[in-house]
Short mmCIF file of C-alpha atoms and ligand atoms in Angstrom, two decimals:
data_model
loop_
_atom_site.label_atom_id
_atom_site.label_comp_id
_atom_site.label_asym_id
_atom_site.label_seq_id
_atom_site.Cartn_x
_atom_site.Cartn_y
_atom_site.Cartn_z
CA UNK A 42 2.21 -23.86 3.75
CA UNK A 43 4.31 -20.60 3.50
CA UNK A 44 6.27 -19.78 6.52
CA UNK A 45 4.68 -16.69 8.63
CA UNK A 46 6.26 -15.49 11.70
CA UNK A 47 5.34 -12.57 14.01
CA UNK A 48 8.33 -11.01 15.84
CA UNK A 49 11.32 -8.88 14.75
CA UNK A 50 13.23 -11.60 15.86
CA UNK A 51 12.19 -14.43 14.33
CA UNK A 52 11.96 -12.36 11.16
CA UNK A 53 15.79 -11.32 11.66
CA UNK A 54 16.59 -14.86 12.19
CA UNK A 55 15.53 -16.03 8.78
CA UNK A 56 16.62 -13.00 7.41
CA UNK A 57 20.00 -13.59 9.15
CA UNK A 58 20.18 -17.46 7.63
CA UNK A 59 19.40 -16.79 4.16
CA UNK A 60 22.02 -13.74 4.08
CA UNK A 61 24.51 -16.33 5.60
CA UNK A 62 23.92 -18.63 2.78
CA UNK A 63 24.34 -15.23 0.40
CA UNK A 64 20.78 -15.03 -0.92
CA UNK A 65 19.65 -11.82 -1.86
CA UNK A 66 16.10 -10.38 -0.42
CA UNK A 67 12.94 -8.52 -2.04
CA UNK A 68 10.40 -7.08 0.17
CA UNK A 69 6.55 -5.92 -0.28
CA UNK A 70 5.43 -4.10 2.23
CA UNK A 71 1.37 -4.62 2.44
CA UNK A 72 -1.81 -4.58 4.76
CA UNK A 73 -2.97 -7.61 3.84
CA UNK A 74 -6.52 -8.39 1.96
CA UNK A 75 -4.13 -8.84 -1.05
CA UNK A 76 -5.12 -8.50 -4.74
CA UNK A 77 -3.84 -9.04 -7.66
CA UNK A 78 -1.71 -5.62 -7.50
CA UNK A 79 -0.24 -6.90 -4.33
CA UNK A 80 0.63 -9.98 -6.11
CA UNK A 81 2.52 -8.62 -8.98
CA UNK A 82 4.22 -6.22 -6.36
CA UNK A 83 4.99 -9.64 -5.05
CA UNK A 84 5.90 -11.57 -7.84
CA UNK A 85 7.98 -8.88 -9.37
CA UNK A 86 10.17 -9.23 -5.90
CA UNK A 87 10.39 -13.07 -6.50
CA UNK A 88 11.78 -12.97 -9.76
CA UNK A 89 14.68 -10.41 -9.06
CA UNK A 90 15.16 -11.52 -5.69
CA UNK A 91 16.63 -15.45 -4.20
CA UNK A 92 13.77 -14.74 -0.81
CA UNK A 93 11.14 -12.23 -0.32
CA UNK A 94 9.36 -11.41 2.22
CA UNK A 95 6.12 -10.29 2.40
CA UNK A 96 4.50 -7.99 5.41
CA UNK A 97 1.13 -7.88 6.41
CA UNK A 98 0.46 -4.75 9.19
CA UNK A 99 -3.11 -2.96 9.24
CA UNK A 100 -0.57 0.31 10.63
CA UNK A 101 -2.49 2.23 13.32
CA UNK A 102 -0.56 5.06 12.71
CA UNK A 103 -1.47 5.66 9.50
CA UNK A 104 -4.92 6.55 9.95
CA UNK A 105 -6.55 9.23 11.18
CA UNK A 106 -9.14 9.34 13.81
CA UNK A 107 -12.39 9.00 11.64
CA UNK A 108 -10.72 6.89 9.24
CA UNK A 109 -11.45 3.27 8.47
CA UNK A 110 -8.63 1.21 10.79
CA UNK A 111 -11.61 -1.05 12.81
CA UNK A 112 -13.20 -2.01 9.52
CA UNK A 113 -10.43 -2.23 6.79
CA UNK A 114 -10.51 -5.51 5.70
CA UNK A 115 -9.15 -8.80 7.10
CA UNK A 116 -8.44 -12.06 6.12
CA UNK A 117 -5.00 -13.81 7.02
CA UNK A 118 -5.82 -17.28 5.86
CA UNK A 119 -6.46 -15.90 1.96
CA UNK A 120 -3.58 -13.90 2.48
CA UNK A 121 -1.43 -16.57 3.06
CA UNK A 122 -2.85 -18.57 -0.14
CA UNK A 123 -1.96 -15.41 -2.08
CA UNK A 124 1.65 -14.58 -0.97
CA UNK A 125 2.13 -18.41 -1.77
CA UNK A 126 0.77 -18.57 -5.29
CA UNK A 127 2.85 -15.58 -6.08
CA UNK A 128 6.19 -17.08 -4.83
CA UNK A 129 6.47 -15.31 -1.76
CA UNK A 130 8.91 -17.10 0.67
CA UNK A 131 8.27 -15.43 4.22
CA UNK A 132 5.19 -13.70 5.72
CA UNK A 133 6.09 -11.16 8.53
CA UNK A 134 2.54 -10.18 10.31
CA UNK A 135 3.50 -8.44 13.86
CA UNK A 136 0.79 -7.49 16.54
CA UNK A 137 0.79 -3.64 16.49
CA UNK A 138 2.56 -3.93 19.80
CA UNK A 139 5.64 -5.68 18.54
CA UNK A 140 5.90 -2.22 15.98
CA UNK A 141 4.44 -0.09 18.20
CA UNK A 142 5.43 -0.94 22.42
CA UNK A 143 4.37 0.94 25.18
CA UNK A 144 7.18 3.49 25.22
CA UNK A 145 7.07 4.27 20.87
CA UNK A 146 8.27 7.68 20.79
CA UNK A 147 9.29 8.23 16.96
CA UNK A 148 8.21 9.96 13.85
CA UNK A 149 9.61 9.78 10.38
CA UNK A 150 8.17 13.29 8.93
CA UNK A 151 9.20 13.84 5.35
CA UNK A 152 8.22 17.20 4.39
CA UNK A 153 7.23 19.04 1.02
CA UNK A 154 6.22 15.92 -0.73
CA UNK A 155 4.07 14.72 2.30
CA UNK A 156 2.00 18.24 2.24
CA UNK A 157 -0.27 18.47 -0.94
CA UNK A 158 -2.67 15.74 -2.02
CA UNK A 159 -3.45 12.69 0.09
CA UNK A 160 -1.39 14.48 2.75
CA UNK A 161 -3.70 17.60 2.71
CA UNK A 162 -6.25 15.62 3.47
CA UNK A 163 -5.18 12.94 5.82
CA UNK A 164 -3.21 14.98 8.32
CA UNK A 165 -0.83 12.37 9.34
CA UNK A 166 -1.24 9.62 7.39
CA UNK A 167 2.33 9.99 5.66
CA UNK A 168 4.09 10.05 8.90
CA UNK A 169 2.40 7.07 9.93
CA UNK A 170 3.82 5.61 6.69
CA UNK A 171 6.85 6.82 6.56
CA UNK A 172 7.04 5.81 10.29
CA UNK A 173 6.24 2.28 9.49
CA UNK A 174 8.27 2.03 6.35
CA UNK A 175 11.43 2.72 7.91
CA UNK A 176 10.55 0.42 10.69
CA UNK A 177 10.24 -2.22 8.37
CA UNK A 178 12.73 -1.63 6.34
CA UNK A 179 15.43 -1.48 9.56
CA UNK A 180 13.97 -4.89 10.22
CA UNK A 181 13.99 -6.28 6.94
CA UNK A 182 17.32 -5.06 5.89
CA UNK A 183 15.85 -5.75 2.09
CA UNK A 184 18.10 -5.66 -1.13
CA UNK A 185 14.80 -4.24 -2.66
CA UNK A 186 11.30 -3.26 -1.91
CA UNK A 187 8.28 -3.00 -4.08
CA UNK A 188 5.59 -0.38 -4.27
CA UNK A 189 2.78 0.11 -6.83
CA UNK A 190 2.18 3.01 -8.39
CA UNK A 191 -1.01 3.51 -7.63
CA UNK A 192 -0.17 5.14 -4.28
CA UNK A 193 2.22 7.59 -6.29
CA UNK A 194 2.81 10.29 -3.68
CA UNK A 195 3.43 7.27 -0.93
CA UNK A 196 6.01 5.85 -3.43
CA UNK A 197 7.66 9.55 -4.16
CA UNK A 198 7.69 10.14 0.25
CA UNK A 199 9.35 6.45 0.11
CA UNK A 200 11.61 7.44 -2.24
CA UNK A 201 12.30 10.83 -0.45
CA UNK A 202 13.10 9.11 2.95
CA UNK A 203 15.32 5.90 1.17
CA UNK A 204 17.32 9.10 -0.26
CA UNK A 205 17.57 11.94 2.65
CA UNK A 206 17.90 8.93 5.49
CA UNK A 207 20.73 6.55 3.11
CA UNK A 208 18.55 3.61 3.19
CA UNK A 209 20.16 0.73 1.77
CA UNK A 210 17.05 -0.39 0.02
CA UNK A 211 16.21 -0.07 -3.91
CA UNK A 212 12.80 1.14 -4.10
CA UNK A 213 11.44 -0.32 -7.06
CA UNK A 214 7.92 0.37 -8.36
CA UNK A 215 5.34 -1.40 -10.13
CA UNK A 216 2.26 -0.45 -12.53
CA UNK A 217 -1.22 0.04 -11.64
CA UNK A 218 -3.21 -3.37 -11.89
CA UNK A 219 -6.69 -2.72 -12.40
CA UNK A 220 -10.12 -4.92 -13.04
CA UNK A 221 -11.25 -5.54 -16.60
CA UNK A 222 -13.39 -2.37 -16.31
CA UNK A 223 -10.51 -0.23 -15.70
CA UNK A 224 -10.88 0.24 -11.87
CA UNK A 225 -7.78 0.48 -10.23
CA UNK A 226 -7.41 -2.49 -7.72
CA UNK A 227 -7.33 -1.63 -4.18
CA UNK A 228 -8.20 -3.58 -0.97
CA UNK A 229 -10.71 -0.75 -0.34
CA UNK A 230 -12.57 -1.89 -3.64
CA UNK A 231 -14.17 -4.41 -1.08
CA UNK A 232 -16.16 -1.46 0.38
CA UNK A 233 -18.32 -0.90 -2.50
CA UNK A 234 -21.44 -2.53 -3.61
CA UNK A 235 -22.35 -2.80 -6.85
CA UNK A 236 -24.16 0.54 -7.86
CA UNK A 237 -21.07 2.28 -6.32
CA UNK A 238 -18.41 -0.05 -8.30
CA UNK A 239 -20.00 0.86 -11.05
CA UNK A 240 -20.01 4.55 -10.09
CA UNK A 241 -16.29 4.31 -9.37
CA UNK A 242 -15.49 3.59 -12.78
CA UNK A 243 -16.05 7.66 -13.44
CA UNK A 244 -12.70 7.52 -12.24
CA UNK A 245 -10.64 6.10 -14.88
CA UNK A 246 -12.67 7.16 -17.63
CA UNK A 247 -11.99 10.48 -16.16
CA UNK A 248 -8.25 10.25 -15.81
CA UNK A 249 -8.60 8.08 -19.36
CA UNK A 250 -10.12 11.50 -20.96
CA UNK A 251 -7.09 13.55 -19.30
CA UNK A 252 -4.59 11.66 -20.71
CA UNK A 253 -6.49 11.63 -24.19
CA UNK A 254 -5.99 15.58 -23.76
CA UNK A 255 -2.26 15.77 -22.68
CA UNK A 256 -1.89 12.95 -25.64
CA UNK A 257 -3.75 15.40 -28.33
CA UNK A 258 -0.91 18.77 -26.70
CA UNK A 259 -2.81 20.40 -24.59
CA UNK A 260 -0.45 21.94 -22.04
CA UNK A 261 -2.56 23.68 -19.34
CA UNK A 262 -2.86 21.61 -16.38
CA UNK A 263 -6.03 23.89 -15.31
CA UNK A 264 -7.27 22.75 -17.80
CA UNK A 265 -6.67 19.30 -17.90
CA UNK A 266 -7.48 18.80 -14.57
CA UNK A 267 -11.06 21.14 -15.26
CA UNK A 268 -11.52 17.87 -17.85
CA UNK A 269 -11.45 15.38 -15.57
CA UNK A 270 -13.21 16.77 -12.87
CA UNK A 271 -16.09 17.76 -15.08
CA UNK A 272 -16.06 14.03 -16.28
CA UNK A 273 -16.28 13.31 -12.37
CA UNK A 274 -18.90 15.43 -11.39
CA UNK A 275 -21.76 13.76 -13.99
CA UNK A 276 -21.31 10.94 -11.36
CA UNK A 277 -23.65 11.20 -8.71
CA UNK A 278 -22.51 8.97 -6.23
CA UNK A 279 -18.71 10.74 -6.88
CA UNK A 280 -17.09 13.40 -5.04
CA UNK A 281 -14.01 15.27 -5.31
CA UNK A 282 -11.39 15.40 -3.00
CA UNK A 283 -8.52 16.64 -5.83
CA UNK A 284 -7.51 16.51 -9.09
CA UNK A 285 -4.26 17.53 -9.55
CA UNK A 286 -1.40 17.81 -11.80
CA UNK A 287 2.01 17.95 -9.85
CA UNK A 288 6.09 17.05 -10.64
CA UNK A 289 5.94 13.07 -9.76
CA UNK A 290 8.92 12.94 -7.69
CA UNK A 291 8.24 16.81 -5.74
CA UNK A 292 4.09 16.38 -5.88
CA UNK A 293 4.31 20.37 -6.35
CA UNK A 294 1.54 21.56 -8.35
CA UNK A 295 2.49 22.09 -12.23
CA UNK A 296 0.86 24.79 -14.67
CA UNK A 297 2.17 24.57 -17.99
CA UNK A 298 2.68 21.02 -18.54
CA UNK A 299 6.77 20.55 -20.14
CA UNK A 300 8.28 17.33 -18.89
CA UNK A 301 6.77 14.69 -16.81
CA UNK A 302 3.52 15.09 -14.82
CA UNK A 303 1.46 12.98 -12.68
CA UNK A 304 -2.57 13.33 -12.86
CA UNK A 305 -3.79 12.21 -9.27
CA UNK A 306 -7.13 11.93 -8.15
CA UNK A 307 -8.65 11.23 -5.11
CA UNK A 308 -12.35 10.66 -4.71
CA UNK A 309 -15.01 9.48 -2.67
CA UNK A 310 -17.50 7.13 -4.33
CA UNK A 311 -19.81 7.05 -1.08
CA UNK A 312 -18.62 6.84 1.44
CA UNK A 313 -15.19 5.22 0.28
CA UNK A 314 -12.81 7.20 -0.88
CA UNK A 315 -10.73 5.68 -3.72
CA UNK A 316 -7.55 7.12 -5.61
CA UNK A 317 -6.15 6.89 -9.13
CA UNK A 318 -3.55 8.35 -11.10
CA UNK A 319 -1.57 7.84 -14.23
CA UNK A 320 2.29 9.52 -15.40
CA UNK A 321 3.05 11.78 -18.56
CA UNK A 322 5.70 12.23 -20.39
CA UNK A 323 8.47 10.25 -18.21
O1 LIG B 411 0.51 0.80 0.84
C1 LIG B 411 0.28 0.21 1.93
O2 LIG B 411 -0.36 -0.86 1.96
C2 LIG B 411 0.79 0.81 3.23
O3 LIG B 411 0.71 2.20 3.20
C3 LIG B 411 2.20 0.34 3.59
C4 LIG B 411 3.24 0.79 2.58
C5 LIG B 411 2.22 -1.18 3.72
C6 LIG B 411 2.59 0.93 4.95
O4 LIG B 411 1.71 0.55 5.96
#
C-alpha cells in the first residue's frame, strides 16, 4: 500500500530522507478523483524523477462562493490505487487546516495572465491557486512538478509565479488526455450524465474544426474563434462562457494569428462547466 501522510512535517521528513540519500523528486499537484490525465501527469514524474510525490487537496480557496467545493468529487481509497499503479511513491493529503490555520493571512496574486479567461470568470480562483501552489511547492521543495495542459492559463500563472518568485521548481507540462470520443478528461466529467456527455463532445469537435481552419491559413482569430462558437451553439445543452484566441504564455487576446496561439474554451454543458483548449504553431 503506497505511503500517504497528512502533515507538512511528516511530508518534510520523507522528503528530508530521500534528499539525504541524494534522490531526486517529481511532484503532481492534484485534487484527487484521479484519471487517467492525472496519471500520466504522474507517471511522467516517475520516470524522470528517483520519488514523487503526489498531493491530493480539494483547495477551498480556489473556489468561489457558488462554485462546486461541497460536491466536487471524492474518493481517497481509488485514489490511492491510482497514484500506486502509476508509480507514485508518496501521497501528501492535508486537512485544509494544516494549509490553511486559523491565522492564514497570504495571497499569491499573479497579475495580467490571471485576468482574462477562467480568471474573468472565477474572480479569485487563480489566487487561490497560485496561493496553494506555492504552498506546496515551499513544502515539497520538488526538483520538478507536473501540470497538464488542459488547464493552460493555470499552467502559464504557474509558470509566471515559478519565474517572478525564483522558484526552484521545473514546471514541466503534459498533453491533454482525453476519452476515446475526444472529451478532454477531467474529474468534473463525473458530473455529467449521459445525454450531457454526449453534448459535451460539441466541444472538441468545435476546437477540432478551429484547428482544421488555422491548419488550412486562416489568420483571423475573430474568425476562428466565430467557427467554433457557431459549432458550439448547435448544441443545446452547451453554453458559452469564451472562446478565445490569446499568446499561450501572456493569455492576451491575439488578432492576426503569426506565431503561436492557444484556442481556449470554456463552456457549460448544464450545469457543469467544462474547459478545453489546444496550441498552434509552437
Ligand atoms: O489543477 C488542479 O487540480 C488544482 O488547481 C491544483 C493545481 C492541484 C491546485 O489546487
Amino acid at each position: 500500500m503506497i505511503k500517504t501522510v497528512k502533515t507538512v512535517k511528516q511530508l518534510r521528513a520523507a522528503v528530508a530522507a530521500w534528499r539525504k540519500r541524494g534522490l531526486s523528486v517529481g511532484f503532481v499537484p492534484t485534487m484527487g478523483f484521479l484519471h487517467a490525465g492525472h496519471q500520466s501527469l504522474i507517471k511522467k514524474a516517475a520516470a524522470q524523477n528517483d520519488r514523487t510525490v503526489v498531493s491530493i487537496f480539494v483547495n477551498p480557496m480556489q473556489f468561489g462562493p457558488k462554485e462546486d467545493l461541497a460536491k466536487y468529487p471524492r474518493d481517497l481509497a481509488a485514489d490511492k490505487k491510482a497514484c500506486a499503479a502509476a508509480g507514485a511513491h508518496l501521497i501528501f493529503c492535508p486537512e485544509a487546516g494544516e494549509m490553511y490555520p486559523p491565522a492564514f493571512a497570504a495571497r499569491v496574486e499573479i497579475s495580467g495572465v490571471s485576468e482574462g479567461l477562467c480568471g474573468a470568470s472565477r474572480p479569485g480562483h487563480f489566487t487561490g491557486v497560485a496561493t496553494v501552489v506555492a504552498k506546496l511547492f515551499n513544502i515539497v521543495q520538488a526538483d520538478r512538478a507536473y501540470f497538464g495542459q488542459k488547464d493552460a492559463q493555470q499552467l502559464a500563472v504557474i509558470r509566471r509565479m515559478a519565474a517572478d518568485l525564483n522558484i526552484n521548481t521545473r514546471i514541466i507540462s503534459c498533453p491533454i488526455v482525453r476519452g476515446s470520443d475526444g472529451l478532454a478528461l477531467s474529474s468534473r466529467n463525473a458530473y455529467l450524465n449521459a445525454r450531457e456527455r454526449q453534448a459535451a463532445l460539441c466541444i472538441s469537435r468545435a476546437l477540432a474544426a478551429g484547428r482544421k481552419m488555422l491548419e488550412g491559413g486562416a489568420r483571423s482569430a475573430l474568425k476562428v474563434e466565430a467557427a467554433v462558437r457557431a459549432t458550439i451553439n448547435k448544441e443545446p445543452l452547451a453554453k458559452i462562457d469564451y472562446v478565445k484566441i490569446v499568446d499561450p504564455q501572456t493569455m492576451r487576446p491575439v488578432r492576426q494569428i503569426n506565431g503561436a496561439v492557444l484556442c481556449a474554451a470554456a463552456v457549460f454543458i448544464g450545469k457543469t462547466r467544462l474547459i478545453d483548449n489546444f496550441i498552434f504553431g509552437a
